[in-house]
Coordinates of C-alpha atoms and ligand atoms in Angstrom, one line a residue:
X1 CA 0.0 0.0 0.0
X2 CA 1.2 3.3 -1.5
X3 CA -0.1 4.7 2.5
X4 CA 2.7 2.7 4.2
X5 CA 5.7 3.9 1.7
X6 CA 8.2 4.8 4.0
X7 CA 10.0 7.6 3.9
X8 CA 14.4 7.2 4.8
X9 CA 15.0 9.4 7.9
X10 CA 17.4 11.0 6.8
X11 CA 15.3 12.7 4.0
X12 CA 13.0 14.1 6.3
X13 CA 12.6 17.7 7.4
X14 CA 13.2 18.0 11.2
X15 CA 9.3 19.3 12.0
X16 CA 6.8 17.8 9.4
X17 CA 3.9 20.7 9.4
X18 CA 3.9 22.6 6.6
X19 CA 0.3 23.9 7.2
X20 CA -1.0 27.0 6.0
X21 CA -2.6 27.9 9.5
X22 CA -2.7 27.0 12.5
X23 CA 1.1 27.1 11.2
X24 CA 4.0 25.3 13.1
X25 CA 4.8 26.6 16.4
X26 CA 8.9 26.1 16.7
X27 CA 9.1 23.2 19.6
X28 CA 11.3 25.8 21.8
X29 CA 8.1 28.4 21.5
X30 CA 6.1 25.6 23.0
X31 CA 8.6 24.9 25.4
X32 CA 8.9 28.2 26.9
X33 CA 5.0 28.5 27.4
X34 CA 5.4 25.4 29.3
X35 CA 8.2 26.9 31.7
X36 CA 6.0 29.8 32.2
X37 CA 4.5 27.9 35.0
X38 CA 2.1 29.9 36.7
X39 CA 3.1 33.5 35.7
X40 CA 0.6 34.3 33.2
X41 CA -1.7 30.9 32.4
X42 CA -4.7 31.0 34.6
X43 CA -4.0 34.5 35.6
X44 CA -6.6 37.6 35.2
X45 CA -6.6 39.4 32.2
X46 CA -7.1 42.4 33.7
X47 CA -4.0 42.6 36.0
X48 CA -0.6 43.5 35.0
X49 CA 1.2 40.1 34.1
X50 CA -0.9 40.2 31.4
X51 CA -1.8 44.1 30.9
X52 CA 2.1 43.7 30.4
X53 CA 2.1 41.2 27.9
X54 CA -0.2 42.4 25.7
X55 CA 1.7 46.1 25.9
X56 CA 5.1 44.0 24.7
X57 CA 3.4 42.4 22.1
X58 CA 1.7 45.8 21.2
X59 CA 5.0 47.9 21.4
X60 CA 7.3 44.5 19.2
X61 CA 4.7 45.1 16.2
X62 CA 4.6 48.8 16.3
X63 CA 8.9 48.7 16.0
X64 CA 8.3 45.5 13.7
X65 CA 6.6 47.2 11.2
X66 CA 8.4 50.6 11.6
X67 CA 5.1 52.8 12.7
X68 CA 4.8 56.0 11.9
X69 CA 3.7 58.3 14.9
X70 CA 0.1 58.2 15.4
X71 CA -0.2 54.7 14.4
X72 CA -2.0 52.0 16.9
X73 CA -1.8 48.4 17.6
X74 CA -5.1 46.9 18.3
X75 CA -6.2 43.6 18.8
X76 CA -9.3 41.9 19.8
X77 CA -11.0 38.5 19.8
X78 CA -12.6 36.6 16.8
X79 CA -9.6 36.7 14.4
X80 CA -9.6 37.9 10.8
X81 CA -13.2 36.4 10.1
X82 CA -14.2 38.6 12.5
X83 CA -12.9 41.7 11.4
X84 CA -14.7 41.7 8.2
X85 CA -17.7 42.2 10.5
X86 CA -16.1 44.7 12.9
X87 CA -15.1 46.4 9.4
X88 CA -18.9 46.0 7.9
X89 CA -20.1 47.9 11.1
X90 CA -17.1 50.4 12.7
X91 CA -14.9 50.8 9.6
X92 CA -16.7 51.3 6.2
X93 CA -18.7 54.4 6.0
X94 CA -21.2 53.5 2.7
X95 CA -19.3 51.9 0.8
X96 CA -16.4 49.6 -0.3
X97 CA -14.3 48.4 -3.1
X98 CA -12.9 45.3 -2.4
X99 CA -10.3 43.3 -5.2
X100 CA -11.5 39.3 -5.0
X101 CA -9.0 36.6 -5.9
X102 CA -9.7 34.0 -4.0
X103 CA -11.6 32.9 -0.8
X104 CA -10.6 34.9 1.7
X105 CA -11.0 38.5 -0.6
X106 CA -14.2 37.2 -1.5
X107 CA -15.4 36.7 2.3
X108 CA -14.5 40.3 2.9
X109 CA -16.5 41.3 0.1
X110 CA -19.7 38.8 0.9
X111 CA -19.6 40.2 4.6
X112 CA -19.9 43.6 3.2
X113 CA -22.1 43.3 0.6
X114 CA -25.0 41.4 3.4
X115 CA -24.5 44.6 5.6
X116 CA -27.9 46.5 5.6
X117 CA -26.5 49.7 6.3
X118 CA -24.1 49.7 3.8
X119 CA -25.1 50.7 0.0
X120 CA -23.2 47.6 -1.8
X121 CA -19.7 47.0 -2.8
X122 CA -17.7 47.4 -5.6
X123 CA -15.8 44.1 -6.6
X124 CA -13.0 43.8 -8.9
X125 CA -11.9 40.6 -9.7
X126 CA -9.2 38.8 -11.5
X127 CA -9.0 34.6 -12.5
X128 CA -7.6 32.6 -9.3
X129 CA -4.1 32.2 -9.5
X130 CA -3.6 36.1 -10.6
X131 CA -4.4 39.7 -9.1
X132 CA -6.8 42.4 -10.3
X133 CA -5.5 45.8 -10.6
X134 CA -7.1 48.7 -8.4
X135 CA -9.5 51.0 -10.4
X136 CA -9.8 54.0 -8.6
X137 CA -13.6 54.8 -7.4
X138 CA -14.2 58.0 -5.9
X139 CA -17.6 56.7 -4.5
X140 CA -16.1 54.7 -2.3
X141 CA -14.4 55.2 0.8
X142 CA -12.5 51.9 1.9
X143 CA -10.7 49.9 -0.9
X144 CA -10.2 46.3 0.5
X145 CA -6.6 44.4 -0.9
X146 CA -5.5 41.4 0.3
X147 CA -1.6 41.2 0.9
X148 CA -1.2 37.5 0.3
X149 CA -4.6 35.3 -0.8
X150 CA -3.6 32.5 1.2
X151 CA -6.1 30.4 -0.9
X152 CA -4.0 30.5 -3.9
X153 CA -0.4 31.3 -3.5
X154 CA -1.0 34.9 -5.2
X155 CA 1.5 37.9 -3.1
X156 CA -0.5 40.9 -4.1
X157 CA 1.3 44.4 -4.7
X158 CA -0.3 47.2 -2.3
X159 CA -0.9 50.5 -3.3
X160 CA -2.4 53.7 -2.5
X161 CA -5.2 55.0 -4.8
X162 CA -5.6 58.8 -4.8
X163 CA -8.2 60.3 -3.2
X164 CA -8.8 60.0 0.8
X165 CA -10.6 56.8 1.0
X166 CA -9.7 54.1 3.9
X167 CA -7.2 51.1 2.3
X168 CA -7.4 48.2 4.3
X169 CA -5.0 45.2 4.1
X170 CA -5.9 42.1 5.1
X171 CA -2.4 40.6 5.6
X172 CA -3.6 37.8 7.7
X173 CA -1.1 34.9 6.1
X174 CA 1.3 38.0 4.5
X175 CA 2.3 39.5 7.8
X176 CA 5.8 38.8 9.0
X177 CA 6.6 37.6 5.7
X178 CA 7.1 40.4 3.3
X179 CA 8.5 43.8 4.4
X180 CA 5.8 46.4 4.1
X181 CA 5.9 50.4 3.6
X182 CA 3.3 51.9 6.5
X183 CA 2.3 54.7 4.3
X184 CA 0.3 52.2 1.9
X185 CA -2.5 51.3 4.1
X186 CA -4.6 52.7 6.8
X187 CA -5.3 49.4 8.2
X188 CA -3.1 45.9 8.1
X189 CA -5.0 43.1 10.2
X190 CA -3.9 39.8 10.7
X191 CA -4.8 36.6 12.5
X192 CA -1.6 35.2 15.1
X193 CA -1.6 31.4 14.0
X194 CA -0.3 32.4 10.5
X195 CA 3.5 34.0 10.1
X196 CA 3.8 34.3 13.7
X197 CA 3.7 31.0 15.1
X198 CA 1.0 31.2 17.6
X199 CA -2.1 29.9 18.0
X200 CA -5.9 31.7 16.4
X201 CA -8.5 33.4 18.0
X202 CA -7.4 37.3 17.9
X203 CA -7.0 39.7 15.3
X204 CA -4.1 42.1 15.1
X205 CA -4.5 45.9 13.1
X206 CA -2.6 48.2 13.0
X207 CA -4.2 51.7 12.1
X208 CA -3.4 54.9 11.1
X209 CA -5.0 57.8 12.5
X210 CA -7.3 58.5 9.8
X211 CA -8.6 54.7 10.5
X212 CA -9.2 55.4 14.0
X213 CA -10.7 58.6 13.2
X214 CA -13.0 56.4 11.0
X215 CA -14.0 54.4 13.9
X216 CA -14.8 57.3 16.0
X217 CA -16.8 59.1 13.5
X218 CA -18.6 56.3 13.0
X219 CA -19.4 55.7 16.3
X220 CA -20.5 59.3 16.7
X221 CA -23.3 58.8 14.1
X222 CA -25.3 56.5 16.4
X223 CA -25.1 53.7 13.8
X224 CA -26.2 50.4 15.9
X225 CA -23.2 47.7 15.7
X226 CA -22.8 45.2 18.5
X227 CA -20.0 45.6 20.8
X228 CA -18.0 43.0 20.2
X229 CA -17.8 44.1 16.4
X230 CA -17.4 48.0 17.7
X231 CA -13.9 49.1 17.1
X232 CA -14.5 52.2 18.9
X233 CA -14.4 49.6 22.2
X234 CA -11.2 47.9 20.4
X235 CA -9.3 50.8 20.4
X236 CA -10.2 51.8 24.1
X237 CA -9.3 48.7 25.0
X238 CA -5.5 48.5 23.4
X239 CA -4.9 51.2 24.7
X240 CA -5.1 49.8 28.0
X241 CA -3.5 46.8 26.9
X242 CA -7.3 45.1 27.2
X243 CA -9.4 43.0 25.5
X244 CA -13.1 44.0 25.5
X245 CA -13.6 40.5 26.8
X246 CA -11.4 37.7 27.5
X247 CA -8.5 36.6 25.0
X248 CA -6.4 33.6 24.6
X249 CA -3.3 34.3 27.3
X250 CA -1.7 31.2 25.1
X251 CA -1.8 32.7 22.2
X252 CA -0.8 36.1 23.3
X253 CA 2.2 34.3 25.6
X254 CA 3.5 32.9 21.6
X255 CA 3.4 35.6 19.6
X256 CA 5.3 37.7 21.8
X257 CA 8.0 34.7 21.9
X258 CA 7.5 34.6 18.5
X259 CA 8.2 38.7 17.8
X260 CA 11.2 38.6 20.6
X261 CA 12.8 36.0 18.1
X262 CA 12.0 37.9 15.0
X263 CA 13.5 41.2 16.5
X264 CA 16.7 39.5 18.1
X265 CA 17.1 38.1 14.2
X266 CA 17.1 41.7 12.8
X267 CA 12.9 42.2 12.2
X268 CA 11.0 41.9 9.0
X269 CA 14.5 42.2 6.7
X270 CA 15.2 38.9 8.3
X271 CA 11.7 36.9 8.2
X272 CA 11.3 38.4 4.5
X273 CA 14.5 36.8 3.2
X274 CA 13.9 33.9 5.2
X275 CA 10.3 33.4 3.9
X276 CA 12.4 34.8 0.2
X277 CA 14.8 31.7 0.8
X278 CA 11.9 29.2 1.3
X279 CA 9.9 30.4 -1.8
X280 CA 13.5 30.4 -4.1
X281 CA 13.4 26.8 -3.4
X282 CA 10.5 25.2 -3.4
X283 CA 9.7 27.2 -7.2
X284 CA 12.7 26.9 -8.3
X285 CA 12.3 23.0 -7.5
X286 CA 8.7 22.9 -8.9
X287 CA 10.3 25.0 -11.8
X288 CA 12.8 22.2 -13.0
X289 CA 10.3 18.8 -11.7
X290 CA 9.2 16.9 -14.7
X291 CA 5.8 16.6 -12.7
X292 CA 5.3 19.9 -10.7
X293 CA 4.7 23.8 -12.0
X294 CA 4.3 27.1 -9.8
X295 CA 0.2 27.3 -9.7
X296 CA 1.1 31.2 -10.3
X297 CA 2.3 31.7 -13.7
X298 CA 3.5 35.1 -12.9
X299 CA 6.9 35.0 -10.8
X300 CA 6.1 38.3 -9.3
X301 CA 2.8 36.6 -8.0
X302 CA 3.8 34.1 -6.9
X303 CA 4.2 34.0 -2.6
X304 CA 6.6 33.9 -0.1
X305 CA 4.3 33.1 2.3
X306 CA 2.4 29.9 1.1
X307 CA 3.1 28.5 -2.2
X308 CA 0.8 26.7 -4.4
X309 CA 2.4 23.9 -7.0
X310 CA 0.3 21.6 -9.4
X311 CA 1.0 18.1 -10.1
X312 CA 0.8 16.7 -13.8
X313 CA -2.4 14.6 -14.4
X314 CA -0.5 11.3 -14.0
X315 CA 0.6 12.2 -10.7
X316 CA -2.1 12.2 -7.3
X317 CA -1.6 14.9 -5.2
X318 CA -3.9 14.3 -2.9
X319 CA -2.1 10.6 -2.7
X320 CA 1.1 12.4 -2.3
X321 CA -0.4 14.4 0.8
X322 CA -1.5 11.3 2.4
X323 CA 1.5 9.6 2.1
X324 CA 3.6 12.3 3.6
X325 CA 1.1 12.8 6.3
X326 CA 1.7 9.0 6.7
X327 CA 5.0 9.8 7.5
X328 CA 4.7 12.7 10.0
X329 CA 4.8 15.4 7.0
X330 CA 1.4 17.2 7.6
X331 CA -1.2 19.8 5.8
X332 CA 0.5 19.8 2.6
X333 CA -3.4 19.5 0.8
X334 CA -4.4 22.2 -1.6
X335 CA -7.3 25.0 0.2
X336 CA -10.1 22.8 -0.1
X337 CA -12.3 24.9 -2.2
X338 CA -9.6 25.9 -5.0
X339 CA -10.4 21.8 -6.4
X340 CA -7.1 21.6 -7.7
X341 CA -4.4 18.3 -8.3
X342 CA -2.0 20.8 -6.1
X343 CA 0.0 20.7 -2.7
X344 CA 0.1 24.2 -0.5
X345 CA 3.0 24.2 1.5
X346 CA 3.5 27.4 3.9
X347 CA 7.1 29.4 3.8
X348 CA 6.2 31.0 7.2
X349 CA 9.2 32.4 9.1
X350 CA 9.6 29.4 11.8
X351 CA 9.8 27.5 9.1
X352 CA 13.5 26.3 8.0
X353 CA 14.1 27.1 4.8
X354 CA 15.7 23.8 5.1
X355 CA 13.2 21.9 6.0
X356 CA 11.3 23.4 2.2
X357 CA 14.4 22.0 0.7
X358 CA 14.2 18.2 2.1
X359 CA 10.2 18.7 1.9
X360 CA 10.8 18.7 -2.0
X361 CA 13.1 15.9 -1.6
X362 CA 10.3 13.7 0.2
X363 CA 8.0 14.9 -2.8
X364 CA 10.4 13.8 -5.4
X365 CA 10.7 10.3 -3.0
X366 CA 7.0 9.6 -2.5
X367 CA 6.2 10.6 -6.7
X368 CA 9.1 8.2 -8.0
X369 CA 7.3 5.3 -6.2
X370 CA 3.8 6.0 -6.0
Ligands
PLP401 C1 -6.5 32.6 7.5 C2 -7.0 33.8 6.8 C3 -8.1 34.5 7.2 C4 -9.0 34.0 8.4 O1 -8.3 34.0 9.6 P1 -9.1 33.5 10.9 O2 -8.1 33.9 12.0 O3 -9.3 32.1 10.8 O4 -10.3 34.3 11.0 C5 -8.5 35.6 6.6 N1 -7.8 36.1 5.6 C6 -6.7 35.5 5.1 C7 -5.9 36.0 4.0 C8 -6.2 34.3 5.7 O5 -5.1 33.7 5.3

């Protein structure tokens, strides 16, 4: 049985998940949570073991991403999924242009387009595996990108359209790979269990001050949103180093272990040519396999956060993925809805860009004998 093919130890990469999210947390990172014994697990939320490590975390991403003044870190609970609603209620005035290229775009622009008090969306879309261009819209006053579709392998380029409308960036599975200039967007919210090696259930953004000015104008126009999708309550909140209500200390306690390794590496210049490293590999791999192509046909598409490669016809990737996950090599499958004969393997910074390289060489093992 092709199931029980064994893989020779010494080809195997020294941690097996490859998953797009929840991503590999580094052993060590696991480790130290462990060792933090009774200092902030089971402790209140509210009190200043953990007011503390939420104001690190806060203070590592606003130096991580090189802030401008004025800029804020907030965070709340619900991750990125969530956001789309906060965004429907506290952060879109009327309406939105949103570029869709894949699930996760096309959530955003679903979310919005439901929301009774908004007056529809603009949606520009491009073919899966490529990116639409902006058009610029002066009706509108958020544009919605997507830094990387996470769905597809596509890295977008951001930029910002004329005109003073809101752009925000979901960068959910792009954050803490790519370096990123502050100045293109007004909002860049992400989820923790993607580049950062911690575990779901919060959303990170990081706002300019016309975004929180947004949120406050909102708010003062008596628009009905439920609290827990009110970013006027998020940004009180941060600023205390609070959540509105309870988040996951676990997660928080990572991500800060996480950013404390990413700053003592030399910050986003190192994860991006890490994550840089990763993706030169596995396409340049894919690029000279007699059974496996880059999804993205366009090199300056394609990711260095999670990259997408199709199998010739003759070859079974979803047989491939089940006999590395047979051998301790897991969440290598294709997003489920994309229906393709594809593997999607993430190039997230605690990953070794080693461990890409003898992935590829378990590919090439498993395909020669399936
Ligand atoms: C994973 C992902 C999301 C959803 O994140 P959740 O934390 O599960 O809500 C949204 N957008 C992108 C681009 C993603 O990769």
């Amino acid at each position: 049985m092709t199931d029980h093919l064994t893989i020779p130890d010494d080809l195997l990469p020294s941690d097996g998940r490859f998953g797009s999210g929840p991503s590999k947390v580094p052993v060590p990172t696991l480790e130290a949570l462990a060792d933090s014994s009774t200092s902030i697990m089971g402790t209140s939320h509210r009190r200043p073991a953990v007011k503390n490590l939420v104001g690190t975390v806060r203070s590592r991403l606003k130096d991580l991403f090189n802030l401008p003044d004025g800029y804020e870190v907030l965070l709340s609970n619900g991750g990125a999924t969530l956001f789309w609603d906060a965004a429907a209620f506290s952060l879109i005035n009327a309406k939105s242009e949103h570029l869709v290229f894949g699930e996760f775009s096309s959530k955003f622009a679903t979310a919005a387009k439901k929301a009774p008090h908004l007056s529809g969306v603009v949606e520009v879309n491009a073919d899966y595996g490529s990116c639409p261009d902006l058009v610029e819209d002066p009706s509108v006053d958020l544009y919605a990108l997507t830094h990387n579709e996470t769905s597809t392998g596509v890295m977008a380029p951001l930029s910002r359209p004329a005109g003073d409308a809101l752009v925000a960036v979901d960068a959910t599975s792009a954050a803490g790979t790519v370096m990123v200039d502050p100045s293109v967007f007004d909002v860049y919210y992400f989820s923790p269990q993607k580049a950062f090696a911690s575990d779901g259930g919060i959303w990170f953004g990081l706002f300019s001050p016309a975004a929180i000015a947004r949120v406050e104008e909102i708010k003062a126009s008596g628009r009905y949103m439920p609290s827990s999708l009110d970013l006027s309550i998020a940004v009180q909140n941060s600023r205390e180093n609070q959540t509105y209500n309870t988040p996951a200390l676990a997660t928080l306690f990572l991500m800060n272990e996480t950013l404390a390794w990413m700053e003592l590496h030399g910050g986003l210049e190192f994860t991006s040519k890490r994550c840089a490293a990763s993706a030169a590999t596995i396409y340049g791999w894919a690029e000279r396999s007699a059974f496996a192509t880059p999804y993205v046909t366009d090199p300056k598409l394609r990711s260095q956060a999670v990259a997408t490669i199709d199998f010739a016809e003759q070859v079974d990737a979803a047989q491939v993925a089940k006999t590395l996950r047979a051998n301790g090599i897991v969440d290598t499958e294709p997003y489920r809805k994309l229906g393709r004969n594809q593997l999607r393997i993430a190039l997230f910074p605690a990953i070794d860009p080693t461990d890409i390289e003898a992935l590829t060489a378990c590919i090439d093992y498993v395909v020669e004998r399936l």
